[in-house]
Amino acid sequence: MNRPPLLIAGNWKMNKNIRETREFLNQLLNSLKTPLTCEVAIFPPFTSLPAAAEILKNTPIRYGAQNLHWKESGAFTGEIAPVFIAEIGCHYCIVGHSERRRLFGETDEICNLKVKAAQHHRLRPILCCGETLEEQRQNETFNVLHNQLEKGLKDVTIPDFDLAYEPVWAIGTGQNATPEQAEKVHRWIRDWLRNKFADYSLQVRILYGGSVKPENAHQLIAQPDVDGLLIGGASLEVNTFVAIVNSCQR
């Protein structure tokens, strides 16, 4: 079974207005080496998704949402229904980013609802998982991941999703896992997926996210079980993001 192409994803978080989004994407399209040998996706704020949809139409670059609600509609002030995201042409949606878990109290059970809602609307969720510094120091990494994956993917029978391992201790800190550390965790996740989905587990990409920059991107992506990158701060500057993407093309 053929594995899908590498996925290089830029998560802008709460950054870039509509004008800045347009400027970035136009520069990106003019700067990337083509044809692309990896998949590139951008995750702008909700307000910039229409601009992204317009500019990226008929291009190889995909776009997605940073979050979604699991309900179709209702009295959920400030939330975004999956049907709204699908309607605007999003291909992906991030679920369970560590900032959503830490700042907004998202649980594994909530992530599970979001994963299934995304799949129902033919969005491909990217479920994030990862341990804190304290959990890492206590050698709890694999126990934490096991719980997050078991609960976050409960009753998910179709491997139409991707995962992002984001060690919380490496996000926005300047620290990062070595390529060998990342591969060790990614290999464990691959084995977990294989136990659940057998050969179809290879259709699930496991991205690494945690202080990715041009200097370490190629070494990370060279690991056999690192199938892509979820990039935060380094995706906000177009030349930096292009350097990462170009270094990952095979």
PDB file of N, CA and C in Angstrom, residues 115-172:
ATOM      1  N   VAL A 115     -13.041  14.927  16.028  1.00  0.00           N
ATOM      2  CA  VAL A 115     -12.499  14.064  14.974  1.00  0.00           C
ATOM      3  C   VAL A 115     -13.632  13.436  14.171  1.00  0.00           C
ATOM      4  N   LYS A 116     -14.615  12.893  14.875  1.00  0.00           N
ATOM      5  CA  LYS A 116     -15.722  12.221  14.180  1.00  0.00           C
ATOM      6  C   LYS A 116     -16.588  13.209  13.408  1.00  0.00           C
ATOM      7  N   ALA A 117     -16.765  14.417  13.952  1.00  0.00           N
ATOM      8  CA  ALA A 117     -17.543  15.439  13.236  1.00  0.00           C
ATOM      9  C   ALA A 117     -16.821  15.865  11.963  1.00  0.00           C
ATOM     10  N   ALA A 118     -15.509  16.025  12.055  1.00  0.00           N
ATOM     11  CA  ALA A 118     -14.730  16.401  10.870  1.00  0.00           C
ATOM     12  C   ALA A 118     -14.842  15.328   9.793  1.00  0.00           C
ATOM     13  N   GLN A 119     -14.659  14.078  10.177  1.00  0.00           N
ATOM     14  CA  GLN A 119     -14.742  12.993   9.202  1.00  0.00           C
ATOM     15  C   GLN A 119     -16.124  12.919   8.564  1.00  0.00           C
ATOM     16  N   HIS A 120     -17.159  13.172   9.355  1.00  0.00           N
ATOM     17  CA  HIS A 120     -18.530  13.120   8.835  1.00  0.00           C
ATOM     18  C   HIS A 120     -18.723  14.122   7.700  1.00  0.00           C
ATOM     19  N   HIS A 121     -17.998  15.232   7.769  1.00  0.00           N
ATOM     20  CA  HIS A 121     -18.118  16.265   6.738  1.00  0.00           C
ATOM     21  C   HIS A 121     -16.958  16.218   5.742  1.00  0.00           C
ATOM     22  N   ARG A 122     -16.290  15.079   5.692  1.00  0.00           N
ATOM     23  CA  ARG A 122     -15.210  14.841   4.739  1.00  0.00           C
ATOM     24  C   ARG A 122     -14.063  15.830   4.892  1.00  0.00           C
ATOM     25  N   LEU A 123     -13.875  16.287   6.103  1.00  0.00           N
ATOM     26  CA  LEU A 123     -12.672  17.026   6.459  1.00  0.00           C
ATOM     27  C   LEU A 123     -11.677  16.020   7.028  1.00  0.00           C
ATOM     28  N   ARG A 124     -10.412  16.209   6.757  1.00  0.00           N
ATOM     29  CA  ARG A 124      -9.407  15.298   7.308  1.00  0.00           C
ATOM     30  C   ARG A 124      -8.831  15.924   8.580  1.00  0.00           C
ATOM     31  N   PRO A 125      -9.175  15.377   9.744  1.00  0.00           N
ATOM     32  CA  PRO A 125      -8.661  15.962  10.983  1.00  0.00           C
ATOM     33  C   PRO A 125      -7.187  15.628  11.191  1.00  0.00           C
ATOM     34  N   ILE A 126      -6.488  16.561  11.790  1.00  0.00           N
ATOM     35  CA  ILE A 126      -5.119  16.328  12.247  1.00  0.00           C
ATOM     36  C   ILE A 126      -5.175  16.377  13.770  1.00  0.00           C
ATOM     37  N   LEU A 127      -5.176  15.218  14.393  1.00  0.00           N
ATOM     38  CA  LEU A 127      -5.289  15.135  15.847  1.00  0.00           C
ATOM     39  C   LEU A 127      -3.912  15.297  16.474  1.00  0.00           C
ATOM     40  N   CYS A 128      -3.796  16.269  17.376  1.00  0.00           N
ATOM     41  CA  CYS A 128      -2.524  16.542  18.044  1.00  0.00           C
ATOM     42  C   CYS A 128      -2.421  15.758  19.346  1.00  0.00           C
ATOM     43  N   CYS A 129      -1.223  15.322  19.654  1.00  0.00           N
ATOM     44  CA  CYS A 129      -0.975  14.611  20.906  1.00  0.00           C
ATOM     45  C   CYS A 129       0.441  14.939  21.361  1.00  0.00           C
ATOM     46  N   GLY A 130       0.684  14.795  22.648  1.00  0.00           N
ATOM     47  CA  GLY A 130       2.021  15.090  23.145  1.00  0.00           C
ATOM     48  C   GLY A 130       2.038  15.294  24.645  1.00  0.00           C
ATOM     49  N   GLU A 131       3.229  15.189  25.210  1.00  0.00           N
ATOM     50  CA  GLU A 131       3.390  15.239  26.653  1.00  0.00           C
ATOM     51  C   GLU A 131       3.983  16.569  27.109  1.00  0.00           C
ATOM     52  N   THR A 132       3.737  16.918  28.371  1.00  0.00           N
ATOM     53  CA  THR A 132       4.319  18.112  28.968  1.00  0.00           C
ATOM     54  C   THR A 132       5.742  17.814  29.433  1.00  0.00           C
ATOM     55  N   LEU A 133       6.455  18.858  29.845  1.00  0.00           N
ATOM     56  CA  LEU A 133       7.814  18.676  30.342  1.00  0.00           C
ATOM     57  C   LEU A 133       7.816  17.792  31.584  1.00  0.00           C
ATOM     58  N   GLU A 134       6.873  18.030  32.489  1.00  0.00           N
ATOM     59  CA  GLU A 134       6.805  17.218  33.708  1.00  0.00           C
ATOM     60  C   GLU A 134       6.547  15.751  33.377  1.00  0.00           C
ATOM     61  N   GLU A 135       5.647  15.512  32.443  1.00  0.00           N
ATOM     62  CA  GLU A 135       5.348  14.125  32.051  1.00  0.00           C
ATOM     63  C   GLU A 135       6.549  13.468  31.389  1.00  0.00           C
ATOM     64  N   GLN A 136       7.291  14.247  30.620  1.00  0.00           N
ATOM     65  CA  GLN A 136       8.491  13.691  29.997  1.00  0.00           C
ATOM     66  C   GLN A 136       9.527  13.326  31.047  1.00  0.00           C
ATOM     67  N   ARG A 137       9.722  14.210  32.021  1.00  0.00           N
ATOM     68  CA  ARG A 137      10.712  13.963  33.069  1.00  0.00           C
ATOM     69  C   ARG A 137      10.351  12.752  33.915  1.00  0.00           C
ATOM     70  N   GLN A 138       9.059  12.463  34.011  1.00  0.00           N
ATOM     71  CA  GLN A 138       8.598  11.305  34.781  1.00  0.00           C
ATOM     72  C   GLN A 138       8.485  10.044  33.922  1.00  0.00           C
ATOM     73  N   ASN A 139       9.029  10.112  32.708  1.00  0.00           N
ATOM     74  CA  ASN A 139       8.999   8.976  31.774  1.00  0.00           C
ATOM     75  C   ASN A 139       7.581   8.489  31.491  1.00  0.00           C
ATOM     76  N   GLU A 140       6.664   9.445  31.373  1.00  0.00           N
ATOM     77  CA  GLU A 140       5.257   9.115  31.133  1.00  0.00           C
ATOM     78  C   GLU A 140       4.839   9.341  29.683  1.00  0.00           C
ATOM     79  N   THR A 141       5.793   9.624  28.807  1.00  0.00           N
ATOM     80  CA  THR A 141       5.448   9.984  27.427  1.00  0.00           C
ATOM     81  C   THR A 141       4.518   8.977  26.777  1.00  0.00           C
ATOM     82  N   PHE A 142       4.869   7.711  26.809  1.00  0.00           N
ATOM     83  CA  PHE A 142       4.076   6.716  26.084  1.00  0.00           C
ATOM     84  C   PHE A 142       2.739   6.440  26.767  1.00  0.00           C
ATOM     85  N   ASN A 143       2.690   6.552  28.085  1.00  0.00           N
ATOM     86  CA  ASN A 143       1.402   6.410  28.772  1.00  0.00           C
ATOM     87  C   ASN A 143       0.462   7.551  28.398  1.00  0.00           C
ATOM     88  N   VAL A 144       1.008   8.767  28.342  1.00  0.00           N
ATOM     89  CA  VAL A 144       0.198   9.929  27.959  1.00  0.00           C
ATOM     90  C   VAL A 144      -0.317   9.765  26.537  1.00  0.00           C
ATOM     91  N   LEU A 145       0.560   9.385  25.631  1.00  0.00           N
ATOM     92  CA  LEU A 145       0.153   9.212  24.236  1.00  0.00           C
ATOM     93  C   LEU A 145      -0.883   8.109  24.093  1.00  0.00           C
ATOM     94  N   HIS A 146      -0.699   7.020  24.812  1.00  0.00           N
ATOM     95  CA  HIS A 146      -1.665   5.919  24.746  1.00  0.00           C
ATOM     96  C   HIS A 146      -3.048   6.401  25.151  1.00  0.00           C
ATOM     97  N   ASN A 147      -3.130   7.134  26.247  1.00  0.00           N
ATOM     98  CA  ASN A 147      -4.429   7.634  26.705  1.00  0.00           C
ATOM     99  C   ASN A 147      -5.032   8.615  25.705  1.00  0.00           C
ATOM    100  N   GLN A 148      -4.211   9.525  25.182  1.00  0.00           N
ATOM    101  CA  GLN A 148      -4.723  10.518  24.230  1.00  0.00           C
ATOM    102  C   GLN A 148      -5.240   9.855  22.958  1.00  0.00           C
ATOM    103  N   LEU A 149      -4.528   8.862  22.465  1.00  0.00           N
ATOM    104  CA  LEU A 149      -4.931   8.208  21.224  1.00  0.00           C
ATOM    105  C   LEU A 149      -6.127   7.290  21.431  1.00  0.00           C
ATOM    106  N   GLU A 150      -6.125   6.530  22.508  1.00  0.00           N
ATOM    107  CA  GLU A 150      -7.248   5.629  22.776  1.00  0.00           C
ATOM    108  C   GLU A 150      -8.549   6.408  22.926  1.00  0.00           C
ATOM    109  N   LYS A 151      -8.503   7.505  23.656  1.00  0.00           N
ATOM    110  CA  LYS A 151      -9.719   8.293  23.890  1.00  0.00           C
ATOM    111  C   LYS A 151     -10.045   9.189  22.701  1.00  0.00           C
ATOM    112  N   GLY A 152      -9.025   9.798  22.123  1.00  0.00           N
ATOM    113  CA  GLY A 152      -9.265  10.720  21.022  1.00  0.00           C
ATOM    114  C   GLY A 152      -9.746  10.035  19.756  1.00  0.00           C
ATOM    115  N   LEU A 153      -9.414   8.749  19.597  1.00  0.00           N
ATOM    116  CA  LEU A 153      -9.807   8.002  18.398  1.00  0.00           C
ATOM    117  C   LEU A 153     -10.802   6.886  18.713  1.00  0.00           C
ATOM    118  N   LYS A 154     -11.470   6.988  19.836  1.00  0.00           N
ATOM    119  CA  LYS A 154     -12.468   5.979  20.203  1.00  0.00           C
ATOM    120  C   LYS A 154     -13.561   5.911  19.137  1.00  0.00           C
ATOM    121  N   ASP A 155     -13.875   4.712  18.709  1.00  0.00           N
ATOM    122  CA  ASP A 155     -14.925   4.446  17.708  1.00  0.00           C
ATOM    123  C   ASP A 155     -14.598   5.017  16.332  1.00  0.00           C
ATOM    124  N   VAL A 156     -13.376   5.450  16.120  1.00  0.00           N
ATOM    125  CA  VAL A 156     -12.953   5.884  14.783  1.00  0.00           C
ATOM    126  C   VAL A 156     -12.450   4.642  14.051  1.00  0.00           C
ATOM    127  N   THR A 157     -13.162   4.226  13.031  1.00  0.00           N
ATOM    128  CA  THR A 157     -12.847   2.972  12.345  1.00  0.00           C
ATOM    129  C   THR A 157     -12.195   3.176  10.986  1.00  0.00           C
ATOM    130  N   ILE A 158     -12.249   4.391  10.471  1.00  0.00           N
ATOM    131  CA  ILE A 158     -11.665   4.686   9.163  1.00  0.00           C
ATOM    132  C   ILE A 158     -10.429   5.561   9.372  1.00  0.00           C
ATOM    133  N   PRO A 159      -9.260   5.115   8.913  1.00  0.00           N
ATOM    134  CA  PRO A 159      -8.029   5.893   9.147  1.00  0.00           C
ATOM    135  C   PRO A 159      -7.893   7.088   8.215  1.00  0.00           C
ATOM    136  N   ASP A 160      -8.972   7.856   8.089  1.00  0.00           N
ATOM    137  CA  ASP A 160      -8.961   9.055   7.249  1.00  0.00           C
ATOM    138  C   ASP A 160      -8.658  10.266   8.128  1.00  0.00           C
ATOM    139  N   PHE A 161      -7.468  10.266   8.691  1.00  0.00           N
ATOM    140  CA  PHE A 161      -7.021  11.343   9.575  1.00  0.00           C
ATOM    141  C   PHE A 161      -5.501  11.310   9.607  1.00  0.00           C
ATOM    142  N   ASP A 162      -4.918  12.363  10.145  1.00  0.00           N
ATOM    143  CA  ASP A 162      -3.485  12.393  10.400  1.00  0.00           C
ATOM    144  C   ASP A 162      -3.267  12.723  11.870  1.00  0.00           C
ATOM    145  N   LEU A 163      -2.066  12.465  12.345  1.00  0.00           N
ATOM    146  CA  LEU A 163      -1.696  12.774  13.720  1.00  0.00           C
ATOM    147  C   LEU A 163      -0.530  13.755  13.720  1.00  0.00           C
ATOM    148  N   ALA A 164      -0.447  14.548  14.769  1.00  0.00           N
ATOM    149  CA  ALA A 164       0.701  15.436  14.950  1.00  0.00           C
ATOM    150  C   ALA A 164       1.232  15.243  16.360  1.00  0.00           C
ATOM    151  N   TYR A 165       2.460  14.746  16.459  1.00  0.00           N
ATOM    152  CA  TYR A 165       3.101  14.642  17.761  1.00  0.00           C
ATOM    153  C   TYR A 165       3.757  15.975  18.063  1.00  0.00           C
ATOM    154  N   GLU A 166       3.261  16.639  19.085  1.00  0.00           N
ATOM    155  CA  GLU A 166       3.825  17.926  19.481  1.00  0.00           C
ATOM    156  C   GLU A 166       4.207  17.860  20.952  1.00  0.00           C
ATOM    157  N   PRO A 167       5.482  17.578  21.244  1.00  0.00           N
ATOM    158  CA  PRO A 167       5.915  17.608  22.639  1.00  0.00           C
ATOM    159  C   PRO A 167       5.691  19.009  23.199  1.00  0.00           C
ATOM    160  N   VAL A 168       4.833  19.121  24.182  1.00  0.00           N
ATOM    161  CA  VAL A 168       4.426  20.440  24.670  1.00  0.00           C
ATOM    162  C   VAL A 168       5.632  21.234  25.160  1.00  0.00           C
ATOM    163  N   TRP A 169       6.614  20.538  25.703  1.00  0.00           N
ATOM    164  CA  TRP A 169       7.799  21.207  26.229  1.00  0.00           C
ATOM    165  C   TRP A 169       8.647  21.845  25.127  1.00  0.00           C
ATOM    166  N   ALA A 170       8.366  21.528  23.862  1.00  0.00           N
ATOM    167  CA  ALA A 170       9.163  22.068  22.757  1.00  0.00           C
ATOM    168  C   ALA A 170       8.433  23.138  21.962  1.00  0.00           C
ATOM    169  N   ILE A 171       7.214  23.486  22.356  1.00  0.00           N
ATOM    170  CA  ILE A 171       6.425  24.436  21.570  1.00  0.00           C
ATOM    171  C   ILE A 171       6.685  25.854  22.056  1.00  0.00           C
ATOM    172  N   GLY A 172       7.234  26.672  21.184  1.00  0.00           N
ATOM    173  CA  GLY A 172       7.476  28.071  21.504  1.00  0.00           C
ATOM    174  C   GLY A 172       8.553  28.298  22.541  1.00  0.00           C
TER     175      GLY A 172
END
